[in-house]
Tab-separated table of C-alpha atoms and ligand atoms in Angstrom:
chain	number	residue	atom	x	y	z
Q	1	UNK	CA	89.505	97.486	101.002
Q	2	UNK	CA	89.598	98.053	97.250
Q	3	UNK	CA	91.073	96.403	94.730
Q	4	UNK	CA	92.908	97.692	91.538
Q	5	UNK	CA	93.611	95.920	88.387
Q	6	UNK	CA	96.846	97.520	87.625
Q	7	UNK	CA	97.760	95.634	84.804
Q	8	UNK	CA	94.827	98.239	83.538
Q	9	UNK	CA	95.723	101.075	84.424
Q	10	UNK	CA	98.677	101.469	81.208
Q	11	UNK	CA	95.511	101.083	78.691
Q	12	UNK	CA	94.071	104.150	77.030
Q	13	UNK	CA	90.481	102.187	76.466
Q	14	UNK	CA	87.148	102.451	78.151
Q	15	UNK	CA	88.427	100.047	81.439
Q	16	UNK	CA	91.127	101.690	81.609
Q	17	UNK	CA	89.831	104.981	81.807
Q	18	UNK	CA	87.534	102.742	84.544
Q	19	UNK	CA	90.899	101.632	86.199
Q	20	UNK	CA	92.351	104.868	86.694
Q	21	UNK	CA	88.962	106.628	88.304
Q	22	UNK	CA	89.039	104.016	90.784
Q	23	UNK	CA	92.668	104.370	91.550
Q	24	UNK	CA	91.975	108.099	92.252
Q	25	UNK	CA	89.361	107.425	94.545
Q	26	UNK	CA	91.109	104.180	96.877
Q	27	UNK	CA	93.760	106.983	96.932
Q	28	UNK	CA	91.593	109.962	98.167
Q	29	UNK	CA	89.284	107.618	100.942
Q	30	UNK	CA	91.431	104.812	101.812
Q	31	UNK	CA	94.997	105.428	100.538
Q	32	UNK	CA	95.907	101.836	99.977
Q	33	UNK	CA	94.077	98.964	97.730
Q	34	UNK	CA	95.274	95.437	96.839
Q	35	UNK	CA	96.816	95.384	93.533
Q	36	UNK	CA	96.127	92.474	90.947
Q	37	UNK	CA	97.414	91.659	87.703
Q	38	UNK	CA	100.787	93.088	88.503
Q	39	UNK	CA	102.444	90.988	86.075
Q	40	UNK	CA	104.859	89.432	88.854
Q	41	UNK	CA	104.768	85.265	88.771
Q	42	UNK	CA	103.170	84.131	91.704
Q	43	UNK	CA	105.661	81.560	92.224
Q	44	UNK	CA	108.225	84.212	92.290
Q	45	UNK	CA	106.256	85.745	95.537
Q	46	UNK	CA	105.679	82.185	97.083
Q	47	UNK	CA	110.033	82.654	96.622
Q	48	UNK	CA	110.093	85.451	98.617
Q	49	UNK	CA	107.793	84.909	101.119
Q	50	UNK	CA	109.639	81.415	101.354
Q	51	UNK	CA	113.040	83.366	101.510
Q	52	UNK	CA	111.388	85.272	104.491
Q	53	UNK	CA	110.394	82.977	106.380
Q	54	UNK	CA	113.215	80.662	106.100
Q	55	UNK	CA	115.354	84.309	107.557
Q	56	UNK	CA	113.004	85.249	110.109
Q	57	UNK	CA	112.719	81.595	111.635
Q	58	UNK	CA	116.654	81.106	111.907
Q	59	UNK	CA	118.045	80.667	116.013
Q	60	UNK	CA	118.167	83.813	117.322
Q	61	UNK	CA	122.472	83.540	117.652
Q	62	UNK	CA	122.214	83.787	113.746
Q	63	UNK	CA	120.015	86.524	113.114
Q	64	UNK	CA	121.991	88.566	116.059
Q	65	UNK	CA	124.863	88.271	113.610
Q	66	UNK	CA	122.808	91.195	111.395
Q	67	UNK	CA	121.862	93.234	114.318
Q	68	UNK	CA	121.237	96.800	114.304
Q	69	UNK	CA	124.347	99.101	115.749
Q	70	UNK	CA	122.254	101.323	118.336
Q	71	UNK	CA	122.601	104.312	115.855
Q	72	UNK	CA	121.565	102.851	112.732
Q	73	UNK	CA	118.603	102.225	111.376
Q	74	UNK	CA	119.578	99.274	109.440
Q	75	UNK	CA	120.034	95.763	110.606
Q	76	UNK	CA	117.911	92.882	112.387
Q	77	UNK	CA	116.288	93.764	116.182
Q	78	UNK	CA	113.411	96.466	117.411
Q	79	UNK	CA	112.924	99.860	117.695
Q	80	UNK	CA	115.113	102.322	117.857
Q	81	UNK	CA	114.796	103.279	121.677
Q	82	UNK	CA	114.933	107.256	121.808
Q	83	UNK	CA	113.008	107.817	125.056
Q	84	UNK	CA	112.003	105.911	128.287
Q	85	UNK	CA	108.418	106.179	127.897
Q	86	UNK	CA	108.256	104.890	124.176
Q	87	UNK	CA	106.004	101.769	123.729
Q	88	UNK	CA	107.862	98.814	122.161
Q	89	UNK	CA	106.529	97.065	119.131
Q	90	UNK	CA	105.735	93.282	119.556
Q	91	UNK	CA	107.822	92.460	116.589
Q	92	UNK	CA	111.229	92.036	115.497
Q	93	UNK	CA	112.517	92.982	112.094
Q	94	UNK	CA	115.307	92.860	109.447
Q	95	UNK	CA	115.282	96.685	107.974
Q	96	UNK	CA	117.889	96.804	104.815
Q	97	UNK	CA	118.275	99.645	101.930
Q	98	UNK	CA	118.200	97.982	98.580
Q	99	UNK	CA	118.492	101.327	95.898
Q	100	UNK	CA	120.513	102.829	95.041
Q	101	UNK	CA	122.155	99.689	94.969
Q	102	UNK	CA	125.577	101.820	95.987
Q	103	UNK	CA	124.145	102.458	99.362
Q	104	UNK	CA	123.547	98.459	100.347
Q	105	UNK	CA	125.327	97.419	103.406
Q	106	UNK	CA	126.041	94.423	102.484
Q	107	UNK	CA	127.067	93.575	106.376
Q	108	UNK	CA	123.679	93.547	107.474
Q	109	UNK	CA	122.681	91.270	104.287
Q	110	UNK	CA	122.096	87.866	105.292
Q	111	UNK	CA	123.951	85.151	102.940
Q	112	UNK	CA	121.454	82.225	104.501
Q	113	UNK	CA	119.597	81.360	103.181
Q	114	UNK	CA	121.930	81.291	100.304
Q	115	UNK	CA	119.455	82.433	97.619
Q	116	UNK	CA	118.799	85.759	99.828
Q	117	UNK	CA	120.402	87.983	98.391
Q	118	UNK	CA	119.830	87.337	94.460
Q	119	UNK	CA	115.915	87.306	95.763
Q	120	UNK	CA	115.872	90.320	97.125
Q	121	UNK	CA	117.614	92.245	94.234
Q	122	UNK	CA	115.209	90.939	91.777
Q	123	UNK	CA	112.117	91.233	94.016
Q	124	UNK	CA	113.392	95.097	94.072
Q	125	UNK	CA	113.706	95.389	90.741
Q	126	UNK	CA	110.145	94.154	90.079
Q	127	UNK	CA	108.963	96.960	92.511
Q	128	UNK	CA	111.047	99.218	91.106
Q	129	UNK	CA	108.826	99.257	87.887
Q	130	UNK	CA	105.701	98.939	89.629
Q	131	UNK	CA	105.826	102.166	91.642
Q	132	UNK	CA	107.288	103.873	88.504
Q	133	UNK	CA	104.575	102.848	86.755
Q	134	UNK	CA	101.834	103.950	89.529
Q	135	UNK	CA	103.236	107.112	89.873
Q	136	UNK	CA	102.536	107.814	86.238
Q	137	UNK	CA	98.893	106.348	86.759
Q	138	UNK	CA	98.743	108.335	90.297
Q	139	UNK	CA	99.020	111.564	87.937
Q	140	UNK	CA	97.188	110.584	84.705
Q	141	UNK	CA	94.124	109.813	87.259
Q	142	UNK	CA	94.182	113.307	88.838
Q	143	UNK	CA	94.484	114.611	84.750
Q	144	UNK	CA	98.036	115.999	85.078
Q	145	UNK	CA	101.169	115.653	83.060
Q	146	UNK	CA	102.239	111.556	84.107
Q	147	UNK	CA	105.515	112.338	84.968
Q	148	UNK	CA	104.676	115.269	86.973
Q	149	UNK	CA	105.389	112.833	90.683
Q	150	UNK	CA	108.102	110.623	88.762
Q	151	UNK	CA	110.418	113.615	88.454
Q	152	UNK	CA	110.199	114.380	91.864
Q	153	UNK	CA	110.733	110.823	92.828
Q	154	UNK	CA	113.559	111.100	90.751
Q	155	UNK	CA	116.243	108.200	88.885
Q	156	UNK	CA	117.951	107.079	92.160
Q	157	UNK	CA	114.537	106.239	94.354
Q	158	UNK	CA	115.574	104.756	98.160
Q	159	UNK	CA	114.073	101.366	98.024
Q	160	UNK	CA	114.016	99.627	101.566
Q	161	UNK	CA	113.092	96.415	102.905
Q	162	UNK	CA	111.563	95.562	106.176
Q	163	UNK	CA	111.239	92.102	106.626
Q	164	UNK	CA	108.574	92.046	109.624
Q	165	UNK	CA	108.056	89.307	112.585
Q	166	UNK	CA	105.560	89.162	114.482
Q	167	UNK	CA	105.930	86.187	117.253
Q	168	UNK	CA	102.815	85.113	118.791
Q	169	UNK	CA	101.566	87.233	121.758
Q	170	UNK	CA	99.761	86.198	124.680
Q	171	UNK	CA	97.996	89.609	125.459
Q	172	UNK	CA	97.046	90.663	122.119
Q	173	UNK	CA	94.491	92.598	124.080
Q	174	UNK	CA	96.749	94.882	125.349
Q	175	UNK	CA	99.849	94.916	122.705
Q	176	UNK	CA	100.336	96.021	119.063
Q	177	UNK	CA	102.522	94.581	116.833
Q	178	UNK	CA	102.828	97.665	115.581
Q	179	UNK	CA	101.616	101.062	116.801
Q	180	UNK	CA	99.424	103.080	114.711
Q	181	UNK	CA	101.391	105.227	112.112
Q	182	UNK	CA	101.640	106.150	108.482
Q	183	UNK	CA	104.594	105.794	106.071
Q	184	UNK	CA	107.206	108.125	105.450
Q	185	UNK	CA	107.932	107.105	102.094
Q	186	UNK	CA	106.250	108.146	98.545
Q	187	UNK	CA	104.738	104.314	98.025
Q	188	UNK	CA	104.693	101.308	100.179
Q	189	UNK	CA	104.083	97.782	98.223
Q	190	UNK	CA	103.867	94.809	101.265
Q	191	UNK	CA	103.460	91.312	100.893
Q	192	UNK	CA	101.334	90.312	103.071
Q	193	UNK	CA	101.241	86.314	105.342
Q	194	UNK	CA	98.795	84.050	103.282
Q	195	UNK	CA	97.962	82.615	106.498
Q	196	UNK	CA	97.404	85.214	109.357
Q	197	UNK	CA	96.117	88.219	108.955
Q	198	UNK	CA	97.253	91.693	111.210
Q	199	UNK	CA	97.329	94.752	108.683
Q	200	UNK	CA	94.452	97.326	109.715
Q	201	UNK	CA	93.762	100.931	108.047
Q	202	UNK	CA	92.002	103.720	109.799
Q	203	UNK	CA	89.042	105.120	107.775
Q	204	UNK	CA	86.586	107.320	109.143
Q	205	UNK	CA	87.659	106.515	112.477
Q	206	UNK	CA	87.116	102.571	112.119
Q	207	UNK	CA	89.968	100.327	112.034
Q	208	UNK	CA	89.710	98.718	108.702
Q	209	UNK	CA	90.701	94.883	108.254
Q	210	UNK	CA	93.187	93.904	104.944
Q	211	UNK	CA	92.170	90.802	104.065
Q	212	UNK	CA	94.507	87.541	102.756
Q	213	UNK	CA	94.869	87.742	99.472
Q	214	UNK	CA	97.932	85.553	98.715
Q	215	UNK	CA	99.086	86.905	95.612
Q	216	UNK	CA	98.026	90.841	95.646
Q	217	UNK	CA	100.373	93.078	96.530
Q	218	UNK	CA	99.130	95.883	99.072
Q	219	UNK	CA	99.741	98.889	98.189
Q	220	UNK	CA	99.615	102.371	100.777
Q	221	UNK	CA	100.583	105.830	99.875
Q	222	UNK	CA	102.827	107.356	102.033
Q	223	UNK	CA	103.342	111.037	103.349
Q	224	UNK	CA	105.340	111.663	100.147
Q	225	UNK	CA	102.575	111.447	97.791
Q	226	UNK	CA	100.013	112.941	100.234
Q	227	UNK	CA	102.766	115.574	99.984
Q	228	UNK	CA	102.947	115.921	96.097
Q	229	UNK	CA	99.553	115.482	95.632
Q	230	UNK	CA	98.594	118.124	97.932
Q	231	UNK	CA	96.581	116.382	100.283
Q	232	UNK	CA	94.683	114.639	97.639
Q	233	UNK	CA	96.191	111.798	97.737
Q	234	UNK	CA	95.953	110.101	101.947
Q	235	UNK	CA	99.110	108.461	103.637
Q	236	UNK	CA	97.221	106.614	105.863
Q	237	UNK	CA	97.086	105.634	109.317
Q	238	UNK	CA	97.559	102.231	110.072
Q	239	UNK	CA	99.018	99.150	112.723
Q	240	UNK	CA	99.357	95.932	113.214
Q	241	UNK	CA	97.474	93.531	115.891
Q	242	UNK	CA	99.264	90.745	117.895
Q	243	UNK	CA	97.697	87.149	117.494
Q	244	UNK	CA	98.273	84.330	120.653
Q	245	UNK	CA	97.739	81.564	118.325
Q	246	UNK	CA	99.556	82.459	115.279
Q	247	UNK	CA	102.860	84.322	114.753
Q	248	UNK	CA	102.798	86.286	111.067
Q	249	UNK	CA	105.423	87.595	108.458
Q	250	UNK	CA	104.568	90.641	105.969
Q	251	UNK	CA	108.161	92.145	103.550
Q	252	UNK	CA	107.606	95.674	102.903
Q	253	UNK	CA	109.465	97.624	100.365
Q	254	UNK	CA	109.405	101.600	101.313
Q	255	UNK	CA	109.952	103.580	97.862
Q	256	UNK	CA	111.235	107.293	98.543
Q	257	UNK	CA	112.400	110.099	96.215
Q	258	UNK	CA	115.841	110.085	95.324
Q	259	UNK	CA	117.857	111.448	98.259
Q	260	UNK	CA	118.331	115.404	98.326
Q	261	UNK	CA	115.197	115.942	95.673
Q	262	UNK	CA	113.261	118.739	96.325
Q	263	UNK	CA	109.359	117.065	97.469
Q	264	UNK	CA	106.286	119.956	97.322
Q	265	UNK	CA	102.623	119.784	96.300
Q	266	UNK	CA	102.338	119.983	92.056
Q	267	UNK	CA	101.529	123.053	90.914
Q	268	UNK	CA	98.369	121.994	89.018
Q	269	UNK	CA	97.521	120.528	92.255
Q	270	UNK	CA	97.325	123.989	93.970
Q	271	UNK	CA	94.538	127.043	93.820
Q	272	UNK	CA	92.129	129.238	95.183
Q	273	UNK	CA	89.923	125.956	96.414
Q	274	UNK	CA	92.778	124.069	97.445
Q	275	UNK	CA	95.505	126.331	98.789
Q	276	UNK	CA	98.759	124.862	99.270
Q	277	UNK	CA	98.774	121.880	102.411
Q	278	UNK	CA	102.512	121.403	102.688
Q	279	UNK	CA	105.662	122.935	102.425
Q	280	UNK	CA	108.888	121.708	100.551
Q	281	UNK	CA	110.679	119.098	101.579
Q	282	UNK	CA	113.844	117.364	101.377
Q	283	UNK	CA	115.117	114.296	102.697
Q	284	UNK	CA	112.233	114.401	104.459
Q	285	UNK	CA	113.115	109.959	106.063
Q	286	UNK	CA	115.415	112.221	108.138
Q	287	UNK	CA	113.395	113.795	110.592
Q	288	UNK	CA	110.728	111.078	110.107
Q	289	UNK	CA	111.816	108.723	112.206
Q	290	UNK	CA	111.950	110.821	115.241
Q	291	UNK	CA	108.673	112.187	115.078
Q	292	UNK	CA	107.582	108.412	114.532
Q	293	UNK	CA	108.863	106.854	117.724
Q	294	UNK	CA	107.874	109.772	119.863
Q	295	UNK	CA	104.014	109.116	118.716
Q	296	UNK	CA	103.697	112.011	116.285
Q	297	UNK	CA	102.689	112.353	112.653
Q	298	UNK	CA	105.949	113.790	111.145
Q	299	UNK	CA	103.737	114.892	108.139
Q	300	UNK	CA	102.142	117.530	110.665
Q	301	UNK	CA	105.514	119.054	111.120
Q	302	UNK	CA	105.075	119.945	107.058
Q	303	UNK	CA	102.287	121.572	106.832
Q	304	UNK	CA	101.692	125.082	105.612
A	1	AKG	O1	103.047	93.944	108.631
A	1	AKG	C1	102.397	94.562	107.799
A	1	AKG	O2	101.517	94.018	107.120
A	1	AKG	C2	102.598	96.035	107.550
A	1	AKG	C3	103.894	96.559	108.011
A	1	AKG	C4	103.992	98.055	107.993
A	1	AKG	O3	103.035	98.777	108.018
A	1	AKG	C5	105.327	98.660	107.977
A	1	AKG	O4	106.331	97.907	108.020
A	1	AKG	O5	105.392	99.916	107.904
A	2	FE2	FE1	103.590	100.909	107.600
């Protein structure tokens, strides 16, 4: 699993010429790395992890007072249930959008504990500059123009949080706690349990531990950028594995273009030895979700 210094990545010197060369290549063989050096306090993620876990561990009676209506997407529960013969997830989840801050539902946003909400908003705006500031590194590493994936990403990115549980399972052997899939949004940033691990990443067919690293961020790629970057960049494929001993939490923030932005590979991105993957897209979190809980890669229904 690699790691990136991304407090690196913004210098013009010698590392961080280093930096940005092995950003491009975690992106092109694994799609995700461990960020350091981010430049948020590590207290300030003990916070939210702490905020987490005092949500996801309230009675049951409580958290039911968030829950998911059956056609939202939003709320505390499971999976959406579209078909009979769609395998369950062994986890339960709080799934809010954060930005544009217009769009919150503030019905589904827990007010206990009491510092919830204030955590959350600035937890989102710390992201917030993050993945603005990878996308520029994302382009200056594959030489283009570094706003050439922000302006497709746009000023009004969707920012949403999935607060994950995963309760302890006595046939991890035979249950996921959640099913192999890759993200539908540009850039995923999770924060992962110090304690218990879960995450996995397919590469070259192997399932691919993510070790604890208590205060890195992880960091995947979703379709988005493969998208954009015309298949340079890999959304990859990955799930979570049950544990009968140990329940785990992981937050993950899902950063997506600005709703109704026009999403396609980058021109510079495109010729004669690397023809155009995908078409454009738009609102493309639409039609993901769908594809996702019948089992298929929505990113397949894209192609050229
Ligand atoms: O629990 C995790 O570490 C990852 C969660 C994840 O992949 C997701 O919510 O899409
Ligand atoms: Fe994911």
């Amino acid at each position: 699993m690699p790691i990136i210094d991304i407090g690196r990545l913004k210098s013009s010197s010698p590392t961080g010429e280093e930096e940005l060369e092995n950003l491009r290549s975690a992106l092109s063989s694994w799609g995700c790395f461990q960020a350091i050096n981010h430049g948020i306090e590590s207290s300030f993620l003990d916070k939210v992890r702490d905020v987490t876990k005092q949500l996801l561990e309230l009675p049951m009676e409580e958290k039911q007072r968030y829950s998911r209506a059956p056609d939202d997407i939003e709320g505390y529960g499971n999976d959406m249930v579209l078909s009979d013969n769609q395998t369950l997830d062994w986890t339960d989840r709080l799934f809010l959008t954060v930005n544009p801050e217009d769009q919150r539902k503030l019905n589904y946003w827990p007010q206990n504990p009491e510092v919830f909400r204030e955590t959350m908003h600035e937890h989102a705006t710390n992201l917030r500059l993050i993945a603005e500031d990878l996308l520029k590194a994302m382009a200056r590493s594959l030489n283009l123009e570094e706003n050439c994936f922000l302006n497709q990403y746009g000023d009004a990115a969707i920012m949403q949080l999935r607060f994950n549980f995963y309760p302890r399972c006595p046939r991890p052997d035979l249950v996921l706690g959640l099913k192999p899939h890759a993200d539908g949004s540009a850039i995923t940033i999770v924060l992962q349990d110090t304690e218990v691990e879960g995450l996995q990443f397919l590469k070259d067919d192997q399932w691919g531990r993510v070790p604890i690293m208590p205060h890195a961020l992880l960091i995947n790629v979703g379709d988005q950028i493969e998208i954009m970057s015309n298949g340079i960049f890999k959304s990859p494929v990955h799930r979570v594995v049950t544990n009968s001993k140990r329940e785990r939490i992981s937050l993950a923030m899902f950063c997506s273009p600005e709703s109704g932005k026009e999403v396609e590979p980058v021109e510079g991105l495109i010729d004669d030895k690397r023809p155009r993957l995908y078409k454009k897209v738009k609102n493309y979190l639409d039609t993901y979700f769908q594809y996702y809980q019948q089992g298929k890669r929505p990113i397949d229904a894209v192609k050229v």
